[in-house]
CSV table of C-alpha atoms in Angstrom, one decimal:
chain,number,residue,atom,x,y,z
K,14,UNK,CA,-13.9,-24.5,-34.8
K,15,UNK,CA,-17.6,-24.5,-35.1
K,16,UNK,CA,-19.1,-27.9,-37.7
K,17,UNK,CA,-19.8,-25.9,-40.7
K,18,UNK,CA,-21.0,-28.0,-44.2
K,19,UNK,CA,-17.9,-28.7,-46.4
K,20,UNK,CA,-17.7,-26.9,-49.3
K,21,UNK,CA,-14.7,-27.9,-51.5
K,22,UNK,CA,-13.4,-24.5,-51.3
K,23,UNK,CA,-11.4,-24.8,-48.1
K,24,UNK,CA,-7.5,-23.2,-48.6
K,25,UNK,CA,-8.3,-22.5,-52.3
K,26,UNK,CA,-7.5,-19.0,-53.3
K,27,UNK,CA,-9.0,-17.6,-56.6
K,28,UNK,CA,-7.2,-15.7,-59.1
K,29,UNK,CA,-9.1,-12.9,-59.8
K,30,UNK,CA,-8.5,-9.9,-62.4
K,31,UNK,CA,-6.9,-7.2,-61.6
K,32,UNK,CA,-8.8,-4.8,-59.4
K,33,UNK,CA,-11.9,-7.7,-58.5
K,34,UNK,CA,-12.0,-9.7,-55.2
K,35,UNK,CA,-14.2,-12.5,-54.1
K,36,UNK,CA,-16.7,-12.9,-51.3
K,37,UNK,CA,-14.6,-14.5,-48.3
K,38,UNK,CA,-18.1,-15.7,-46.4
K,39,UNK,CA,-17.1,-18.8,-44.5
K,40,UNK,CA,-19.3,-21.3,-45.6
K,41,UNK,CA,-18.6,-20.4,-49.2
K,42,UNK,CA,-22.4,-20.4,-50.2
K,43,UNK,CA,-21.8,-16.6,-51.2
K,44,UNK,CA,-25.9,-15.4,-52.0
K,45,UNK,CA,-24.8,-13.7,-55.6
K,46,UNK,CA,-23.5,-16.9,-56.7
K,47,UNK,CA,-27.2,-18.6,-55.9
K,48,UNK,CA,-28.7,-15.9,-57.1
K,49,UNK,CA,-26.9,-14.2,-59.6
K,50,UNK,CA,-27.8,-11.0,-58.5
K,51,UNK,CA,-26.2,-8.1,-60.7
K,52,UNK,CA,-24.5,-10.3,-63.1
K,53,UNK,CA,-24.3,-10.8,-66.8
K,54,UNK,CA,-23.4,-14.1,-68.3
K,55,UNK,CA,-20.2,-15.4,-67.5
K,56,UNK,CA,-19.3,-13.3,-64.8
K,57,UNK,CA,-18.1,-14.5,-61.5
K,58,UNK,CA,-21.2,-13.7,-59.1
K,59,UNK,CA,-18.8,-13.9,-56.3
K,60,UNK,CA,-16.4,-11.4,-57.7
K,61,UNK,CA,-16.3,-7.7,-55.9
K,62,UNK,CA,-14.9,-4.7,-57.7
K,63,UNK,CA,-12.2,-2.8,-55.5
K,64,UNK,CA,-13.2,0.2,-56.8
K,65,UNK,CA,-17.2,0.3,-55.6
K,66,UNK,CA,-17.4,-1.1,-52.0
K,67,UNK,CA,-20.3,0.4,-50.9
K,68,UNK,CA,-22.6,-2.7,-50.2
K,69,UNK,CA,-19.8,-4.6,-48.7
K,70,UNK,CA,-18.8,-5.5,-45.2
K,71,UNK,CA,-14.8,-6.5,-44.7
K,72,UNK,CA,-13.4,-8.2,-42.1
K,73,UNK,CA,-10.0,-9.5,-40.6
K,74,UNK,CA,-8.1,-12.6,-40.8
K,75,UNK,CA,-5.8,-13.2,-37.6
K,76,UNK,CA,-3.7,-15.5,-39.9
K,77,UNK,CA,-1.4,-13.1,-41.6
K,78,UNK,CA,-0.8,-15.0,-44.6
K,79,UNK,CA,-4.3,-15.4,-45.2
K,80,UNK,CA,-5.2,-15.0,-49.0
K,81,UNK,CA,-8.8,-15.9,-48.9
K,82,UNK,CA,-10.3,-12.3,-48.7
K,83,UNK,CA,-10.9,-9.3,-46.9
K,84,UNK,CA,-14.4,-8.4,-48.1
K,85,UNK,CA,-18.3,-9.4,-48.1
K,86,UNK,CA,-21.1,-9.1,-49.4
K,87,UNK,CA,-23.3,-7.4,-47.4
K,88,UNK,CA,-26.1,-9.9,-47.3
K,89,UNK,CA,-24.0,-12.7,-47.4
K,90,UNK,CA,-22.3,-11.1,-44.1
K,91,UNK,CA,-26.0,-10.3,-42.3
K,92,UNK,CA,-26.6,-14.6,-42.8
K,93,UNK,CA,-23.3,-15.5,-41.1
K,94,UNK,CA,-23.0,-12.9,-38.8
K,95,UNK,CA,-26.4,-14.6,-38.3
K,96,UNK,CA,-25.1,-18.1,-37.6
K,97,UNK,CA,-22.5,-17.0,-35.2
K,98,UNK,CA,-24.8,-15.2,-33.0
K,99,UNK,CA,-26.8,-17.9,-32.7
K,100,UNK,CA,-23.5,-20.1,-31.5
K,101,UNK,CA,-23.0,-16.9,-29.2
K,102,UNK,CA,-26.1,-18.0,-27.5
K,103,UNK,CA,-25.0,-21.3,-26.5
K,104,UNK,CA,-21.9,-19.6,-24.9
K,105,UNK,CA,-21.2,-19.1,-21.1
K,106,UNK,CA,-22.1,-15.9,-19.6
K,107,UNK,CA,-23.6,-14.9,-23.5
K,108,UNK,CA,-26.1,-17.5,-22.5
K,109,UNK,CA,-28.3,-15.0,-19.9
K,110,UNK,CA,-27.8,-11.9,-22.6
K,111,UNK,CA,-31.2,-11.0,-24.7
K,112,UNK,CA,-30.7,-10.6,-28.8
K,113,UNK,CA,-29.9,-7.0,-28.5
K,114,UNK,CA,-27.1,-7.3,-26.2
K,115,UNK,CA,-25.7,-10.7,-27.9
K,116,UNK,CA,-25.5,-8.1,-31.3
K,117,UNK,CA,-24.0,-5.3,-29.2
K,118,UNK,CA,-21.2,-7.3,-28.0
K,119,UNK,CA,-20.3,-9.5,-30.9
K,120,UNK,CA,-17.6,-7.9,-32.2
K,121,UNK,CA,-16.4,-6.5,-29.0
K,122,UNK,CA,-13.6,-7.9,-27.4
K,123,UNK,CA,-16.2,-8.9,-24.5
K,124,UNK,CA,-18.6,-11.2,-27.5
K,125,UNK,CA,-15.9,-12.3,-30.0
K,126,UNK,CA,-13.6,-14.1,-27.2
K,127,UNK,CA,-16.9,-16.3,-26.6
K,128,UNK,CA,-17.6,-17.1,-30.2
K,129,UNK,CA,-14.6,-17.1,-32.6
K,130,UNK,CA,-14.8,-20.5,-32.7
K,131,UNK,CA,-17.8,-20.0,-34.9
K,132,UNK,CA,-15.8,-17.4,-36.9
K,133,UNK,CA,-13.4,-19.6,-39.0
K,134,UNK,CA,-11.8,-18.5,-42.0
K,135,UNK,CA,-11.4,-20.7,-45.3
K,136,UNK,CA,-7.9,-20.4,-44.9
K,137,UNK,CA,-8.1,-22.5,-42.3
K,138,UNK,CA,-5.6,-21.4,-40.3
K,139,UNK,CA,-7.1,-18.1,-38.8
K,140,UNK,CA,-10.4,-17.0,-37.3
K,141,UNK,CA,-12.6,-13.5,-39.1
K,142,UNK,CA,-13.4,-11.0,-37.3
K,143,UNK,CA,-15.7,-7.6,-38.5
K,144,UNK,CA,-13.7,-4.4,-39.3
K,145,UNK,CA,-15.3,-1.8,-37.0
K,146,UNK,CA,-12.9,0.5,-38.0
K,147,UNK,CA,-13.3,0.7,-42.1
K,148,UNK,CA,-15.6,3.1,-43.7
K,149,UNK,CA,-16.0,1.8,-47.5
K,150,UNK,CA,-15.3,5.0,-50.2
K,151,UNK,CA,-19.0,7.2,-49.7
K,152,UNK,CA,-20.9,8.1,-53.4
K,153,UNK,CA,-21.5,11.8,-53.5
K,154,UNK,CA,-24.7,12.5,-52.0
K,155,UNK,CA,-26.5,15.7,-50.4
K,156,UNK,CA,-28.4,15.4,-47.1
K,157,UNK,CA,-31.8,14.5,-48.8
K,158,UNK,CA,-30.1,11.3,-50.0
K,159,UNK,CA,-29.9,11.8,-53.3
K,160,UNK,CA,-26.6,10.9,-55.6
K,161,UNK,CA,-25.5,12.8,-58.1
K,162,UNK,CA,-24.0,12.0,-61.5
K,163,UNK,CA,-22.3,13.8,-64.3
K,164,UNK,CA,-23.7,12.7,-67.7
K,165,UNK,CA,-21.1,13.0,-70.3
K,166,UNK,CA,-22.9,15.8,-71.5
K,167,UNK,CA,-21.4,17.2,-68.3
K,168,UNK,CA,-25.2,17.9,-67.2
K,169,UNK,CA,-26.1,17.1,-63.9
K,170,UNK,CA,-28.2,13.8,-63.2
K,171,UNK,CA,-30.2,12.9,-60.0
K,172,UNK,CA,-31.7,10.0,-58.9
K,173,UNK,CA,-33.0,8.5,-55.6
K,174,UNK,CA,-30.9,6.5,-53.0
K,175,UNK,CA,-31.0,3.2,-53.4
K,176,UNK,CA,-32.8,1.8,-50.0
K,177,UNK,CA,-30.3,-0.4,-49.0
K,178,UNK,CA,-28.0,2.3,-48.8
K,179,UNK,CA,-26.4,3.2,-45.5
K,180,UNK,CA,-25.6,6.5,-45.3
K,181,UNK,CA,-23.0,7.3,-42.2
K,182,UNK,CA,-22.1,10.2,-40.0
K,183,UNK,CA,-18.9,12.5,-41.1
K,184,UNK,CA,-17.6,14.7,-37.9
K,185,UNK,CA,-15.1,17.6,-38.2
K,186,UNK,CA,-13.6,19.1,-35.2
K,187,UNK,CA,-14.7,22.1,-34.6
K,188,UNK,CA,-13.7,25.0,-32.4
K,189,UNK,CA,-17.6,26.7,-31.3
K,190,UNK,CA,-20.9,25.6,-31.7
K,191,UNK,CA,-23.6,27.4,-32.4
K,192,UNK,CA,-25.2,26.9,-28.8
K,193,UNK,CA,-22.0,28.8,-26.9
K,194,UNK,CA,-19.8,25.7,-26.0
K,195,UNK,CA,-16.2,26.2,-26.2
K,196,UNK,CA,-15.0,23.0,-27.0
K,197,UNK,CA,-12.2,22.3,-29.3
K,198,UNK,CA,-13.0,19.1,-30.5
K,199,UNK,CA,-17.0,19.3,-30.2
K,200,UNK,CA,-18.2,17.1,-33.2
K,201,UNK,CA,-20.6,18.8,-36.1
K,202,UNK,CA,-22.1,16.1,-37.7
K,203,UNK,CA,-23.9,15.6,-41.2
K,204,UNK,CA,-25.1,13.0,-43.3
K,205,UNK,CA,-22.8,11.4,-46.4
K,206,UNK,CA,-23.5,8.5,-48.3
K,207,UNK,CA,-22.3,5.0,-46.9
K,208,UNK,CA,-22.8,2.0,-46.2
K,209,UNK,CA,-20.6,1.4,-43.1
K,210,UNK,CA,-20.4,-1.3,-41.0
K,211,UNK,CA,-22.1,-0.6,-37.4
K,212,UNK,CA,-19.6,0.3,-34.7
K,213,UNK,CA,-19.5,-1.9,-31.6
K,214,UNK,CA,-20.6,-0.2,-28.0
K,215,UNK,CA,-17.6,-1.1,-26.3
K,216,UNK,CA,-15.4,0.2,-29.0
K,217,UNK,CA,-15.3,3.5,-30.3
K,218,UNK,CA,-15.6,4.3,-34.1
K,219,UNK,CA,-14.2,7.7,-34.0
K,220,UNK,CA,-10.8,8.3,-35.6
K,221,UNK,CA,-8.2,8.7,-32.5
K,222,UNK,CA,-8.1,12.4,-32.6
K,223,UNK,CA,-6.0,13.6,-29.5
K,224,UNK,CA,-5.3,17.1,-27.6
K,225,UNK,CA,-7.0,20.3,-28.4
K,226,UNK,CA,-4.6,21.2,-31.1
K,227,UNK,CA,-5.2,18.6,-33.5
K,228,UNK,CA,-6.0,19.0,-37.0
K,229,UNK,CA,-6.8,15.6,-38.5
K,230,UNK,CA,-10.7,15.0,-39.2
K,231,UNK,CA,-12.6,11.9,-37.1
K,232,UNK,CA,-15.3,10.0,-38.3
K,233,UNK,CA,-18.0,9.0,-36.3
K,234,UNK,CA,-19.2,5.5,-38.0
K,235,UNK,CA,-23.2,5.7,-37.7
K,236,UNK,CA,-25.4,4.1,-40.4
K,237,UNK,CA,-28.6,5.6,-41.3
K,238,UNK,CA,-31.6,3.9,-43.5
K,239,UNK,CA,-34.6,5.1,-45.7
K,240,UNK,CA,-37.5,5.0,-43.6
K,241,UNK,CA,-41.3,5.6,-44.3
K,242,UNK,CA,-42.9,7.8,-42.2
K,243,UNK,CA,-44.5,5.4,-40.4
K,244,UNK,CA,-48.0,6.9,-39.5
K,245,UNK,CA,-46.3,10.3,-38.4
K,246,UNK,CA,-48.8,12.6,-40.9
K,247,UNK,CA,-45.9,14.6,-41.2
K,248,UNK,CA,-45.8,16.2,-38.1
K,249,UNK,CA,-42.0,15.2,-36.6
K,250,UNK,CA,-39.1,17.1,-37.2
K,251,UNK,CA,-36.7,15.5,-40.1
K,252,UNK,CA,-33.2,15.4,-38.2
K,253,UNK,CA,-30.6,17.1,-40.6
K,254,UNK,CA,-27.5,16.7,-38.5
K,255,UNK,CA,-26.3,14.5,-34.9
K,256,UNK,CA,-24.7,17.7,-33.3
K,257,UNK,CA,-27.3,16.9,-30.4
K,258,UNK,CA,-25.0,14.1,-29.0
K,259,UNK,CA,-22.2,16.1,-29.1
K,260,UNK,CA,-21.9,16.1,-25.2
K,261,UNK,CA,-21.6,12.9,-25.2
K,262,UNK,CA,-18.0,10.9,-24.2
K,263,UNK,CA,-16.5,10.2,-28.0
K,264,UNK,CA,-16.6,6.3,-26.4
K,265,UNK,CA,-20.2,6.8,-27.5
K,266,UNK,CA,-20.4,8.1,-30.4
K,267,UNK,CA,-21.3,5.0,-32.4
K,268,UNK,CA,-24.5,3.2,-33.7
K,269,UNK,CA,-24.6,0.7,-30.6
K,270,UNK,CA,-25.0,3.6,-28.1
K,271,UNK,CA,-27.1,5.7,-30.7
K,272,UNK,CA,-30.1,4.1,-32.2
K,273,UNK,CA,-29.6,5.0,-35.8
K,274,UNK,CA,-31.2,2.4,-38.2
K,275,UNK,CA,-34.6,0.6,-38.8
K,276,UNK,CA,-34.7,-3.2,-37.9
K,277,UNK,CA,-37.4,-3.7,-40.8
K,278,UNK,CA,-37.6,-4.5,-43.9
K,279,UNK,CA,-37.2,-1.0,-46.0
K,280,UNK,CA,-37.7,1.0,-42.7
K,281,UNK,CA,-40.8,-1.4,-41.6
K,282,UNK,CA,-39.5,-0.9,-37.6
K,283,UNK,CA,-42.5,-1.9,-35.6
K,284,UNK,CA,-40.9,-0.4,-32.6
K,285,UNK,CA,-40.3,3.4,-34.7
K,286,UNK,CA,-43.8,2.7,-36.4
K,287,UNK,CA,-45.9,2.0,-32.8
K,288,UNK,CA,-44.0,5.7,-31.5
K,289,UNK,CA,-44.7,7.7,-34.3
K,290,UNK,CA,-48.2,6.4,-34.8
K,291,UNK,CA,-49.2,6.9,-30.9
K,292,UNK,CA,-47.9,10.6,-30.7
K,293,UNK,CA,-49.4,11.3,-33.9
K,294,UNK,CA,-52.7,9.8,-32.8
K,295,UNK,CA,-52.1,12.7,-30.1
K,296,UNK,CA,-50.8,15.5,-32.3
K,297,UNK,CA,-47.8,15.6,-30.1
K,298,UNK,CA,-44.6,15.7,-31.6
K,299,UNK,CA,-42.7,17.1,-28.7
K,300,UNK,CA,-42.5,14.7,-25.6
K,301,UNK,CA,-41.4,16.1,-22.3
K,302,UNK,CA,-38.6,14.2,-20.0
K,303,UNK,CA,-40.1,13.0,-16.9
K,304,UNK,CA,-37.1,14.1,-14.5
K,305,UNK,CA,-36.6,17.5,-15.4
K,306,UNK,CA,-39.7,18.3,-17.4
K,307,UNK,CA,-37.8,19.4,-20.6
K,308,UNK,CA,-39.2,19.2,-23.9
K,309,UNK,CA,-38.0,17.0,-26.7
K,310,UNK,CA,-38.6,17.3,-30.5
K,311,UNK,CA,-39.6,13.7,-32.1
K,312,UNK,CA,-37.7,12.8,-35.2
K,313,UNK,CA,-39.0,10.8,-38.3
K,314,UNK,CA,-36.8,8.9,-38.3
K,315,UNK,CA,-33.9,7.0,-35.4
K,316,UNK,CA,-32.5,8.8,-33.3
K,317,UNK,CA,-36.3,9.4,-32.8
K,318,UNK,CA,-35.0,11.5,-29.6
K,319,UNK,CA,-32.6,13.0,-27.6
K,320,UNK,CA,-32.8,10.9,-24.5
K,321,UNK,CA,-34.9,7.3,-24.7
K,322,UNK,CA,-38.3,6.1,-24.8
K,323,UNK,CA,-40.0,3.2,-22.1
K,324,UNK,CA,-43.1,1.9,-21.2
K,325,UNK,CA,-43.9,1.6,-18.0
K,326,UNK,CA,-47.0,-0.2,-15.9
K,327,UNK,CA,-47.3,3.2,-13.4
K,328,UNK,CA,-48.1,6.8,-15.0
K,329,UNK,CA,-44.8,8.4,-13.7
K,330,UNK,CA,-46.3,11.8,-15.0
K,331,UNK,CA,-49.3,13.7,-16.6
K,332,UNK,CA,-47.4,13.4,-19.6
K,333,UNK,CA,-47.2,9.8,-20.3
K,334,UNK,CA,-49.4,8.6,-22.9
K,335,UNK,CA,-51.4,5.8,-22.2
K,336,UNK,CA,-50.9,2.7,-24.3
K,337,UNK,CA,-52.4,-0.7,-25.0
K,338,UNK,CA,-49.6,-3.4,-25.4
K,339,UNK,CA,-50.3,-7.5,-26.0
K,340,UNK,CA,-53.7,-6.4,-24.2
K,341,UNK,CA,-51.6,-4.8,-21.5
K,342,UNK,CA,-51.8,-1.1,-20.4
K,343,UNK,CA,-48.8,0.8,-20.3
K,344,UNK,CA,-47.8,4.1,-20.2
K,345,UNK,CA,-45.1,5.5,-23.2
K,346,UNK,CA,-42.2,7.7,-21.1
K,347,UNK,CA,-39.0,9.3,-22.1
K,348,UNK,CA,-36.4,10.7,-20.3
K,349,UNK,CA,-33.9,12.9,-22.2
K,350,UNK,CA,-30.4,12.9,-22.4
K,351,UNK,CA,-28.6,14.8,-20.0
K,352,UNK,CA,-30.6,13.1,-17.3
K,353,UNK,CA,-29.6,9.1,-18.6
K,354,UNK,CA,-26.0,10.8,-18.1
K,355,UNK,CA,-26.3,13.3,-14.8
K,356,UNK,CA,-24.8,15.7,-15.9
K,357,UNK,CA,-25.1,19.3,-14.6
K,358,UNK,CA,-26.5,18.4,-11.6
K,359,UNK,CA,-29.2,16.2,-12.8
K,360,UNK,CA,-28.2,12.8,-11.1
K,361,UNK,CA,-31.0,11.3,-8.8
K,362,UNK,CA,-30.1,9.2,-5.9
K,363,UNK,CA,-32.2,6.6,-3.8
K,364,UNK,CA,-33.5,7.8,-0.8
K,365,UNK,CA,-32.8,4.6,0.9
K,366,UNK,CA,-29.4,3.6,0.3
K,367,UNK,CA,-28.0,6.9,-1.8
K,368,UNK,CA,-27.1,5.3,-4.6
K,369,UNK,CA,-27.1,7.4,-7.7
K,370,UNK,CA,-29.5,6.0,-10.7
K,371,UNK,CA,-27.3,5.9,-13.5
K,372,UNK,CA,-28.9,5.5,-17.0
K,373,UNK,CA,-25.9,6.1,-19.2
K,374,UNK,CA,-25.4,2.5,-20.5
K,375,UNK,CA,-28.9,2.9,-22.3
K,376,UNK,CA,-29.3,3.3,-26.1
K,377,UNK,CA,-30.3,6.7,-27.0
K,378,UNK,CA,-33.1,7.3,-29.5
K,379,UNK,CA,-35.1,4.1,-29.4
K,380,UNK,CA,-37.1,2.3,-26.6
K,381,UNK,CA,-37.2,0.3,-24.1
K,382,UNK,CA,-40.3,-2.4,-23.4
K,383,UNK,CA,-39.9,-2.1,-19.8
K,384,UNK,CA,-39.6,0.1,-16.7
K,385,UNK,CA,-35.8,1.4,-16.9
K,386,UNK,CA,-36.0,2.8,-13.1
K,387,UNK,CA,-37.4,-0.6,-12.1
K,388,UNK,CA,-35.0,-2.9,-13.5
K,389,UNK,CA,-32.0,-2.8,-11.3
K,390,UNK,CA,-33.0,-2.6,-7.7
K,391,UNK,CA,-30.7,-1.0,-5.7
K,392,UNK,CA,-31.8,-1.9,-2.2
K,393,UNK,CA,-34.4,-3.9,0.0
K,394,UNK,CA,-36.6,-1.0,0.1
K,395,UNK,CA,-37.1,-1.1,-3.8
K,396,UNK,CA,-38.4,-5.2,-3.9
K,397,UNK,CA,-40.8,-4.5,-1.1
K,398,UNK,CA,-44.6,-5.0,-1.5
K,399,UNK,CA,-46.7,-2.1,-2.3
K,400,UNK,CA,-49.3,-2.9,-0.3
K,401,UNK,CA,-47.8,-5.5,3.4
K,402,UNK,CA,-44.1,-3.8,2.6
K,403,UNK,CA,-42.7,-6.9,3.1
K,404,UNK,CA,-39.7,-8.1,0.5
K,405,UNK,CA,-41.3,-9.9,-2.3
K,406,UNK,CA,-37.8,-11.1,-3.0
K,407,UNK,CA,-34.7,-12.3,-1.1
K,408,UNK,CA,-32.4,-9.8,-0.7
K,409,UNK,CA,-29.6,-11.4,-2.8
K,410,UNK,CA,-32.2,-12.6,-5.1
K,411,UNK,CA,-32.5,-11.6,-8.8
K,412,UNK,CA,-34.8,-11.4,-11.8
K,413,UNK,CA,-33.9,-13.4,-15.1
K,414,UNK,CA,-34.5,-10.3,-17.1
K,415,UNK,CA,-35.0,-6.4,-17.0
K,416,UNK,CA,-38.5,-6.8,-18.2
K,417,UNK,CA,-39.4,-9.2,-15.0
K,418,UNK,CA,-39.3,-6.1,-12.6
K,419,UNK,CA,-41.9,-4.6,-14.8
K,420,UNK,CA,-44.6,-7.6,-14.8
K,421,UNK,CA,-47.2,-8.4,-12.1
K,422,UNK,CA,-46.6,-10.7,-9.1
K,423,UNK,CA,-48.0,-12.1,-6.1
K,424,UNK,CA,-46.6,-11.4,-2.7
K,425,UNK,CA,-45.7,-14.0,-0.9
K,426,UNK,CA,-46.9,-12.8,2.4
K,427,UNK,CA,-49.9,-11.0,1.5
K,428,UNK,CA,-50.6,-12.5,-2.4
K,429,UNK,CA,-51.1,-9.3,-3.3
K,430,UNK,CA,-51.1,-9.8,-7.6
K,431,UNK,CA,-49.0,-6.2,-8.8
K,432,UNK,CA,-46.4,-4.7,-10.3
K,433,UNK,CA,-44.4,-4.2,-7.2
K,434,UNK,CA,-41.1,-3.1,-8.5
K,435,UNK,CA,-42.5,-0.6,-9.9
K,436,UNK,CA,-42.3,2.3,-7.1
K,437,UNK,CA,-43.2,6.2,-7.7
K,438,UNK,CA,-40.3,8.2,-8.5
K,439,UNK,CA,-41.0,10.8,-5.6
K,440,UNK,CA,-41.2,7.5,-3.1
K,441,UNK,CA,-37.8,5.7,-4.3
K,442,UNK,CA,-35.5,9.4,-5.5
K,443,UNK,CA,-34.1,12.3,-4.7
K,444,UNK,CA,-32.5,14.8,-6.7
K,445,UNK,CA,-28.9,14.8,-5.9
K,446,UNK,CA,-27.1,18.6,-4.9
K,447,UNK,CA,-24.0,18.8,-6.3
K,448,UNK,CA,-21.1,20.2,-3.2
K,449,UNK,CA,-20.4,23.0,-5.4
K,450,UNK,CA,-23.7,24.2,-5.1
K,451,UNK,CA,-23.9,24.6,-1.4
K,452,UNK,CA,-23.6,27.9,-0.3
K,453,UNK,CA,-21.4,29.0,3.0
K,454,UNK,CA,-21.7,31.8,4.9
């Protein structure tokens, strides 16, 4: 087990009132207790009511006769999730993994195995682990985000979200959409108030919901945030409903494949704040995908598209916008959806070795800081020099990081200084024909 600072409160379980809980953080420094936050004199800052679980996270004991506690705080959960990410980074293979994927994979079987020796319980005996799975009880609240209360006047009251509020996505089955798709168990999706843990990539939130004739309800666990608007002047479409990503596998249906919530402070997200502010400086708030020249509506708020931003070093098409970046120019791209999957047709393939370019593994909705077609070579012909066409790298040689194949470099033959990873689309890809396409005579 990972040192932690002794706290006296090792294999000692509370006796609570009926109907209360205490905060089961590790380390036992629970904030409320420092803090007193929400309190009145005498109270047990620690203590959580059963019935009002909204701004808690709860987790699972693999001891079964744990008796510490099932439930956080929410911000005492965000500062020891935060200390056991950073033992994840000291971990084998979790070692070469940037901050994003390290929180991706976590909770996933493929993180947790690494570091649940950082994740010891109180009880001593077992090791925590987040439940993916729970969704706390939602407040009532309307797709604005406001909550609703009954005076006892019987008079209806309304007041304003709080901002740490999560709101999350409830799915139904359904047996047609509105845009002609058959599909028994396509997923309509709307807001409702709550503040759900975030689901892990690898794992998916949705209630198991089998065969075409089922009739139980799934819920798609994605958290949403108050955001400002983030220089947008009001000209991006506010997204009332998700039922965009319902062509997506139900495996990604979950806030680690969809970007759904700021990473700032009261929806201060420099990376949402630098997109909104650079098509609004262009009165755009459609973007067009760079494979197959659809257009896109821009959200306010995350997902800020159907598809995925990048920059790029190389103007891939008229419609990138140029972009100044730590002094850098770049060039703000997106491609949209059904082209990060392939579907209907849509794959590319390299025209040197035929491999299909597969972009389904990326985050929808957010951005990427490098060049996304650039960042896994698939052959010699894509590490060559732009200007002696000789390999810049060995073969079996790799790049720390995706960002690398994006950055300038000398050749080594010619010492050529550019980006030389970064190739032309119409130079490195074809569009891929499907066999059912081909006609015979």
């Amino acid at each position: 087990m990972a040192p932690r600072r002794a706290t006296g409160m090792d294999n000692v379980v509370a006796i609570e009132p009926s109907g209360y809980t205490r905060c089961c953080v590790p380390s036992g420094d629970c904030l409320r207790a420092q803090q007193r936050v929400g309190t009145n004199p005498g109270e047990d800052p620690m203590a959580i009511a059963l019935d009002d679980l909204r701004d808690t996270v709860r987790v699972t004991c693999n001891n079964d006769l744990c008796t510490v506690g099932r439930y956080m705080h929410r911000e005492c959960f965000d500062q020891w999730e935060q200390t056991v990410l950073s033992y994840l980074k000291t971990c084998g293979r979790a070692r070469s993994w940037s901050e994003r994927q390290r929180h991706q994979n976590l909770w996933t079987k493929k993180g947790y195995d690494l570091a649940y020796k950082a994740c010891g319980c109180r009880c001593g005996r077992g090791h925590l682990k987040k439940d993916l799975d729970w969704m706390p009880p939602p407040p009532t609240a309307n797709i604005f985000g406001r909550i609703e209360e009954i005076d006892t006047t019987g008079a209806k009251k309304k007041k304003r979200r709080n901002r740490n509020s999560r709101p999350s996505l409830t799915c139904m089955p359904i047996g047609h959409m509105g845009d002609g798709r058959n599909r028994t168990e396509s997923l309509s999706c709307s807001s409702s108030g709550s503040s759900s843990p975030p689901a892990s990539g690898s794992e998916p939130s949705v209630s198991p919901v089998h065969g075409a004739h089922s009739k139980k309800k799934s819920k798609v666990d994605i958290p949403d945030r108050v955001r400002i608007a983030g220089g947008a002047n009001g000209i991006f479409t506010r997204r009332l409903d998700f039922s965009s990503f319902n062509s997506l596998p139900r495996n990604k249906l979950n806030s680690y494949q969809i970007k759904t919530e700021d990473e700032g402070n009261h929806g201060n997200d420099d990376t949402r704040c630098f997109i909104l502010s650079t098509l609004a400086s262009q009165g755009r708030s459609k973007v067009r995908c760079i494979l197959c020249e659809e257009q896109l509506l821009v959200f306010d708020r995350y997902p800020l598209v159907d598809g995925t931003f990048f920059l790029s070093p190389r103007q891939h098409a008229k419609s990138c916008i140029e972009v100044k970046v730590e002094g850098r120019t770049q060039f703000l791209t997106v491609v949209c959806m059904a082209c990060l999957e392939g579907v209907n047709g849509r794959a590319i393939v390299c025209r040197f070795c035929n491999q299909k370019w597969d972009g389904s593994s990326l985050i929808l909705g957010s951005m990427y800081s490098y060049d996304i077609f650039a960042a896994m070579p698939c052959c010699t012909e894509r590490i060559k020099c732009n200007s002696c066409y000789k390999p810049v790298l060995h073969p079996a040689q790799r790049l720390n990081f995706f960002s690398d194949y994006s950055h300038m470099v000398p050749c080594p033959h010619c010492r050529t200084m550019d980006t030389h990873f970064v190739k032309p689309l119409g130079f490195c890809y074809t569009r891929h024909v499907p066999r059912t396409s081909i006609l015979w005579p």
